[in-house]
GROMACS .gro file of C-alpha atoms in nm:
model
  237
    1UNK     CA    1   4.901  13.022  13.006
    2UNK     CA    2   4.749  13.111  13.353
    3UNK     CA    3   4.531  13.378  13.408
    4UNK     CA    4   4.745  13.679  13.480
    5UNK     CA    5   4.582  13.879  13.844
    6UNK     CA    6   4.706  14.261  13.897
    7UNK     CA    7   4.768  14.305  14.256
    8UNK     CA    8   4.784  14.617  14.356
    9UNK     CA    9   5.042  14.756  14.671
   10UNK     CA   10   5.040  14.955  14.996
   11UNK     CA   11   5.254  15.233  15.046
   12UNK     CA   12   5.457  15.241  15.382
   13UNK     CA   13   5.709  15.510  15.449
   14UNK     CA   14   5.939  15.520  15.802
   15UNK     CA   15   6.234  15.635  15.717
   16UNK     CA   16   6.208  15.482  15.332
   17UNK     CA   17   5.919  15.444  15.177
   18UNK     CA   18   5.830  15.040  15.113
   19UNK     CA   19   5.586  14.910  14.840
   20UNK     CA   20   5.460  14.554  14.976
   21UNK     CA   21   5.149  14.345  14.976
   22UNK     CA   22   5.050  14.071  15.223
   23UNK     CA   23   5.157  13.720  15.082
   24UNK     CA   24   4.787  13.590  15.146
   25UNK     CA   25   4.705  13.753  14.888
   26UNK     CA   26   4.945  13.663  14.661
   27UNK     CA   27   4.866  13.316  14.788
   28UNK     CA   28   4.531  13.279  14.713
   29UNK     CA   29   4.587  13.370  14.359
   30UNK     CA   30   4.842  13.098  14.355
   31UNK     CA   31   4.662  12.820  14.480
   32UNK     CA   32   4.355  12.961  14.277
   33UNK     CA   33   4.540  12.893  13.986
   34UNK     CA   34   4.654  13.204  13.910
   35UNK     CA   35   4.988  13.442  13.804
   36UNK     CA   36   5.035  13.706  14.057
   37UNK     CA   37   5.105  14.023  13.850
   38UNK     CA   38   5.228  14.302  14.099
   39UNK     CA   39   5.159  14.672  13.984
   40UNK     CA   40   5.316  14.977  14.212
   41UNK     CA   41   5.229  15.328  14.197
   42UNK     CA   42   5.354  15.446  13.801
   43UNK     CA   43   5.265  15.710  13.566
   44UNK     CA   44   4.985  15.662  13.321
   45UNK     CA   45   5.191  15.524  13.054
   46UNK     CA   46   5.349  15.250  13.312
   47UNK     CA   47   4.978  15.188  13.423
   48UNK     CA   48   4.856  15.128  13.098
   49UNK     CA   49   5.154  14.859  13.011
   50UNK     CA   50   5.100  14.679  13.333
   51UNK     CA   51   4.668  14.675  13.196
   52UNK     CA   52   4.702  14.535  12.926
   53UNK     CA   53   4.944  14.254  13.056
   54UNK     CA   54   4.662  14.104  13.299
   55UNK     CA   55   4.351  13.920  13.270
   56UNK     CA   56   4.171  14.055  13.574
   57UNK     CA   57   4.233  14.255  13.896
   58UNK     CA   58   4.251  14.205  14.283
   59UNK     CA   59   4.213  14.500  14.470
   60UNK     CA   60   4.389  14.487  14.875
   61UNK     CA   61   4.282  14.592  15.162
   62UNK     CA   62   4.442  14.857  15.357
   63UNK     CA   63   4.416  15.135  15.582
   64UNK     CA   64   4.119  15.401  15.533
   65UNK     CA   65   4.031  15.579  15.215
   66UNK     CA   66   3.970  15.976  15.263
   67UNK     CA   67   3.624  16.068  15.422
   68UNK     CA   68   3.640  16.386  15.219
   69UNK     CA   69   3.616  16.192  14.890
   70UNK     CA   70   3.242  16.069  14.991
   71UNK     CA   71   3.145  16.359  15.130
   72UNK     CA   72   3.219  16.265  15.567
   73UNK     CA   73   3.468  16.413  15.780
   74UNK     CA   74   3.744  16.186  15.914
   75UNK     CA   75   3.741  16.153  16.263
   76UNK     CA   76   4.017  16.001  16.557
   77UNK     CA   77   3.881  15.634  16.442
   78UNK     CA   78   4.054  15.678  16.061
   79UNK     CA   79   4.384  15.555  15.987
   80UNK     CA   80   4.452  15.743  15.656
   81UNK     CA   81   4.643  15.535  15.365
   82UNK     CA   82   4.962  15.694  15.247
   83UNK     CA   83   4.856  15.934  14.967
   84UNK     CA   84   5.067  15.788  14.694
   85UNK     CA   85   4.869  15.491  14.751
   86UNK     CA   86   4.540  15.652  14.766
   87UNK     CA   87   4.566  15.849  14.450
   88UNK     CA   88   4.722  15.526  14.237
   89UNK     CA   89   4.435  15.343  14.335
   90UNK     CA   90   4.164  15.580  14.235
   91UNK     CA   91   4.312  15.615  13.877
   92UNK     CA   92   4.406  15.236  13.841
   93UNK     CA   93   4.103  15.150  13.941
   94UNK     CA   94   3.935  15.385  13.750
   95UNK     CA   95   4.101  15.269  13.421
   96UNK     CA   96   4.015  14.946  13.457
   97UNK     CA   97   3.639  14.994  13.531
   98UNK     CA   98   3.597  15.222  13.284
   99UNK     CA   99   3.828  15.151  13.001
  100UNK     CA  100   3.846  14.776  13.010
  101UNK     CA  101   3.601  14.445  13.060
  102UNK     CA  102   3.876  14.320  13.305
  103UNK     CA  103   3.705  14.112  13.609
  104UNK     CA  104   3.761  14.278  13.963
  105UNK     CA  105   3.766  14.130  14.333
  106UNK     CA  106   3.778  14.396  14.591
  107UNK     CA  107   3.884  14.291  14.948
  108UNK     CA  108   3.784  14.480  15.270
  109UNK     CA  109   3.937  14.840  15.169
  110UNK     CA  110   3.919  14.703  14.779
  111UNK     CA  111   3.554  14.701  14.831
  112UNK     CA  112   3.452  15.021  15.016
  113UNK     CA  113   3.710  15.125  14.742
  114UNK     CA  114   3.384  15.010  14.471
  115UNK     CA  115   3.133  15.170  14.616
  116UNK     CA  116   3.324  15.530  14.704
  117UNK     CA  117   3.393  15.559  14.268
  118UNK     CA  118   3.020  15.470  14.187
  119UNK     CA  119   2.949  15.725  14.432
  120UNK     CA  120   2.853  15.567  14.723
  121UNK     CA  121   2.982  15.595  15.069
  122UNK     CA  122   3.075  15.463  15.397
  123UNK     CA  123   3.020  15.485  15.782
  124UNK     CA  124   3.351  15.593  15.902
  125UNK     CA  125   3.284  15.406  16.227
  126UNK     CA  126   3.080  15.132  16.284
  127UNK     CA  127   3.061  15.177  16.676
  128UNK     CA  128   3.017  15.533  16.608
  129UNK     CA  129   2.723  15.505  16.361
  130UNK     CA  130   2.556  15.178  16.547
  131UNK     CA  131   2.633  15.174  16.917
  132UNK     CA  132   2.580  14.880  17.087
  133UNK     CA  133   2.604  14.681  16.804
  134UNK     CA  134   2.769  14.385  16.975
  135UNK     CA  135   2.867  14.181  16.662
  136UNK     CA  136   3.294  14.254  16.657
  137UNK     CA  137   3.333  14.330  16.250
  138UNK     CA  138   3.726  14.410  16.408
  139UNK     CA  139   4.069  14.261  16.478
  140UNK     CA  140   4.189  14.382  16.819
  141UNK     CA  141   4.475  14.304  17.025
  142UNK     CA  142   4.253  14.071  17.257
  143UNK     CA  143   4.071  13.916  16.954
  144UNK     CA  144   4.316  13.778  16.719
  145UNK     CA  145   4.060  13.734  16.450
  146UNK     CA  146   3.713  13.841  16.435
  147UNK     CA  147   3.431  13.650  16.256
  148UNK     CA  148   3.149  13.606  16.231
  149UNK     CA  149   2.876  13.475  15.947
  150UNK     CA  150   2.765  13.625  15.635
  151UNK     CA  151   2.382  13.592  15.489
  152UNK     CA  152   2.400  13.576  15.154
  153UNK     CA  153   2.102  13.728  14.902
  154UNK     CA  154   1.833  13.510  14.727
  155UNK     CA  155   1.951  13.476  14.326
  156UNK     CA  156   2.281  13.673  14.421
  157UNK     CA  157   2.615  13.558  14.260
  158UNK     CA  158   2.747  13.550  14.548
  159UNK     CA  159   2.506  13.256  14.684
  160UNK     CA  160   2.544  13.050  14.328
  161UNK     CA  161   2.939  13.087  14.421
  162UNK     CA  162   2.953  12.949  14.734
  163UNK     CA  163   2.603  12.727  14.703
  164UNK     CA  164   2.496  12.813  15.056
  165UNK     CA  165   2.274  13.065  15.230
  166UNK     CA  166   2.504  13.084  15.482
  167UNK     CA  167   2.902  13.155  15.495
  168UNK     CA  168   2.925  13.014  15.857
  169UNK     CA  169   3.246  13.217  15.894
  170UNK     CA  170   3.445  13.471  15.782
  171UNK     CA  171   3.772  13.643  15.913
  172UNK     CA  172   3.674  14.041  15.981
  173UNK     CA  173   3.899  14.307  16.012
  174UNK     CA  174   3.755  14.672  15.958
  175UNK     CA  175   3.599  14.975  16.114
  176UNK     CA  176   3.381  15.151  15.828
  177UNK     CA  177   3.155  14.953  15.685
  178UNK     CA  178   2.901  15.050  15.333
  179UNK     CA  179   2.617  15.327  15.410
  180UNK     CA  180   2.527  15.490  15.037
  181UNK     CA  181   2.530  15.225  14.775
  182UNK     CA  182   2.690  15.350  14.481
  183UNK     CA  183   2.524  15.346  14.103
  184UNK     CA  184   2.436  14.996  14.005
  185UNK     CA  185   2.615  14.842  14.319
  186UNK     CA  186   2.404  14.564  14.472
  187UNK     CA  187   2.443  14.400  14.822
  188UNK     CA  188   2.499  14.050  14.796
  189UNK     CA  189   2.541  13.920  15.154
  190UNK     CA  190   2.504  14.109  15.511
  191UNK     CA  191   2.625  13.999  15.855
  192UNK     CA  192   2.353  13.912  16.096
  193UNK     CA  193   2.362  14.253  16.237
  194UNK     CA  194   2.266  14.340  15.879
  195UNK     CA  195   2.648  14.555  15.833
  196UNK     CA  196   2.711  14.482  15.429
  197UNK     CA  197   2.955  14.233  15.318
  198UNK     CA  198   2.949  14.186  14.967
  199UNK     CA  199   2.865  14.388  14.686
  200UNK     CA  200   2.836  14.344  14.307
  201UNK     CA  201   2.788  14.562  14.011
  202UNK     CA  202   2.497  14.469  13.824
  203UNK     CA  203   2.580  14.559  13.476
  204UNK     CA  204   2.980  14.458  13.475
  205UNK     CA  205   3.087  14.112  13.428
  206UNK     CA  206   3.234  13.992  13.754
  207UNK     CA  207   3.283  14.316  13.990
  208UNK     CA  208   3.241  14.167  14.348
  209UNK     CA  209   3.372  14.281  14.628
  210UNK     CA  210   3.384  14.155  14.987
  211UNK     CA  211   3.415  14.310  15.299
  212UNK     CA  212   3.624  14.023  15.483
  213UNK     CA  213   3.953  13.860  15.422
  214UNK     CA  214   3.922  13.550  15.183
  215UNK     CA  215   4.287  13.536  15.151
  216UNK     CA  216   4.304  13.463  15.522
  217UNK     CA  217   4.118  13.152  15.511
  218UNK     CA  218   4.138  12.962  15.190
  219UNK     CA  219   4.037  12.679  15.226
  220UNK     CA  220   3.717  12.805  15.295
  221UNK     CA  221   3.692  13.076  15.023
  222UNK     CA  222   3.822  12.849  14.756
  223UNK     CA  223   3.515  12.874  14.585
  224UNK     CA  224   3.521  13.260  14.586
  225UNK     CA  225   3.887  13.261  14.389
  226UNK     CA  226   3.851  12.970  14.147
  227UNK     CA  227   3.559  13.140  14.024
  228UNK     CA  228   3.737  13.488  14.000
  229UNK     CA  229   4.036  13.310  13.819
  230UNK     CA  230   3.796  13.142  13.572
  231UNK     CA  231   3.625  13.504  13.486
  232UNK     CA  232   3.994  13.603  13.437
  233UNK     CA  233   4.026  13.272  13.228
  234UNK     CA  234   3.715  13.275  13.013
  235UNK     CA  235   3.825  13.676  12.888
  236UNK     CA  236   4.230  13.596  12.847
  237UNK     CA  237   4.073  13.351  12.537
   0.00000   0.00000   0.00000
């Protein structure tokens, strides 16, 4: 049987409310090798089912995370996730880093997601908190795709996954970027303008988490999702 990947969903409400996920994502786990296991907001019971069903866990990307939560004020540059989101994701995520071994992969929001429950926290704005920056970590309407490489650390995991020093580019897309690490989170790559990229914990098996979109670019992240669907592999035995 395939390893089995909890994806977890954004919340979008106009006139309904929607529960949907970008198919990139879904994609990656795909081609990866992967089962694409879809888990929506539920109650605790619900939660716990859908747990024990996978072998590991992707966390999405998103809109921003409460300010409040690491101590920062939001300002005009946060886009706030839909609360029903928000609080599923803090006590999924919580269960699984706390109650279970299961391998993790945050992307973009899914890693600033990391490092806010160790206790870290973020720059709300990167222009804000480094003006004049000049590196665009951002999707705008006149740049439809940022990137831009990523320097990844000596002896990291990160660097024996994709066997380079270099990631010569990635697709960007976000606003806040790490500023406290959070308990036993370690940086594993940094843009050139030294903004953090990637993170692992160093005591968990396989909790990475990346500050780009993988999903967006496969092909050239391949390495990054075999090797999180073998971790999910290697524990499903």
């Amino acid at each position: 049987m395939k390893p089995r990947i909890g994806i977890n969903l954004d919340v979008d409400q106009s006139k309904t409310t929607h529960y949907k996920v970008n198919r990139a994502y879904v994609a990656a786990i795909l081609q990866a090798g992967g089962t694409p296991v879809i888990i929506p907001p539920c109650n605790n019971t619900q939660m716990r089912a859908y747990v024990k069903e996978i072998d590991a866990m992707l966390l999405i990307g998103g809109r921003d995370y409460s300010p409040e939560r690491y101590g920062k004020v939001a300002d005009a540059s946060v886009t706030a996730l839909h609360p029903e989101r928000e609080e599923f994701d803090f006590r999924l995520g919580a269960y699984i880093l706390t109650r279970t071994d299961l391998p993790v992969l945050g992307i973009c929001g899914g890693m600033q997601w990391l490092n806010i429950f160790y206790g870290g926290s973020l720059h709300v704005d990167i222009e804000a908190a480094f003006p004049g920056l000049g590196l665009s970590h951002r999707t705008v309407q006149h740049i439809p795709a940022a990137d831009h490489p990523v320097l990844t650390e000596a002896g990291s995991g990160l660097r024996k996954i994709y066997r380079r020093k270099v990631i010569p580019s990635v697709v960007s897309s976000h606003h806040e970027s790490l500023d406290r690490l959070g308990r036993d989170i370690v940086v594993e790559g940094v843009a050139p303008d030294g903004i953090i990229e990637a993170i692992a914990h160093r005591l968990r098996p396989f909790t990475i988490g990346v500050q780009w979109h993988p999903e967006q670019h496969f092909s050239n992240n391949k390495r990054l999702f075999k090797a999180f669907i073998k971790a999910a592999a290697q524990r499903s035995r």
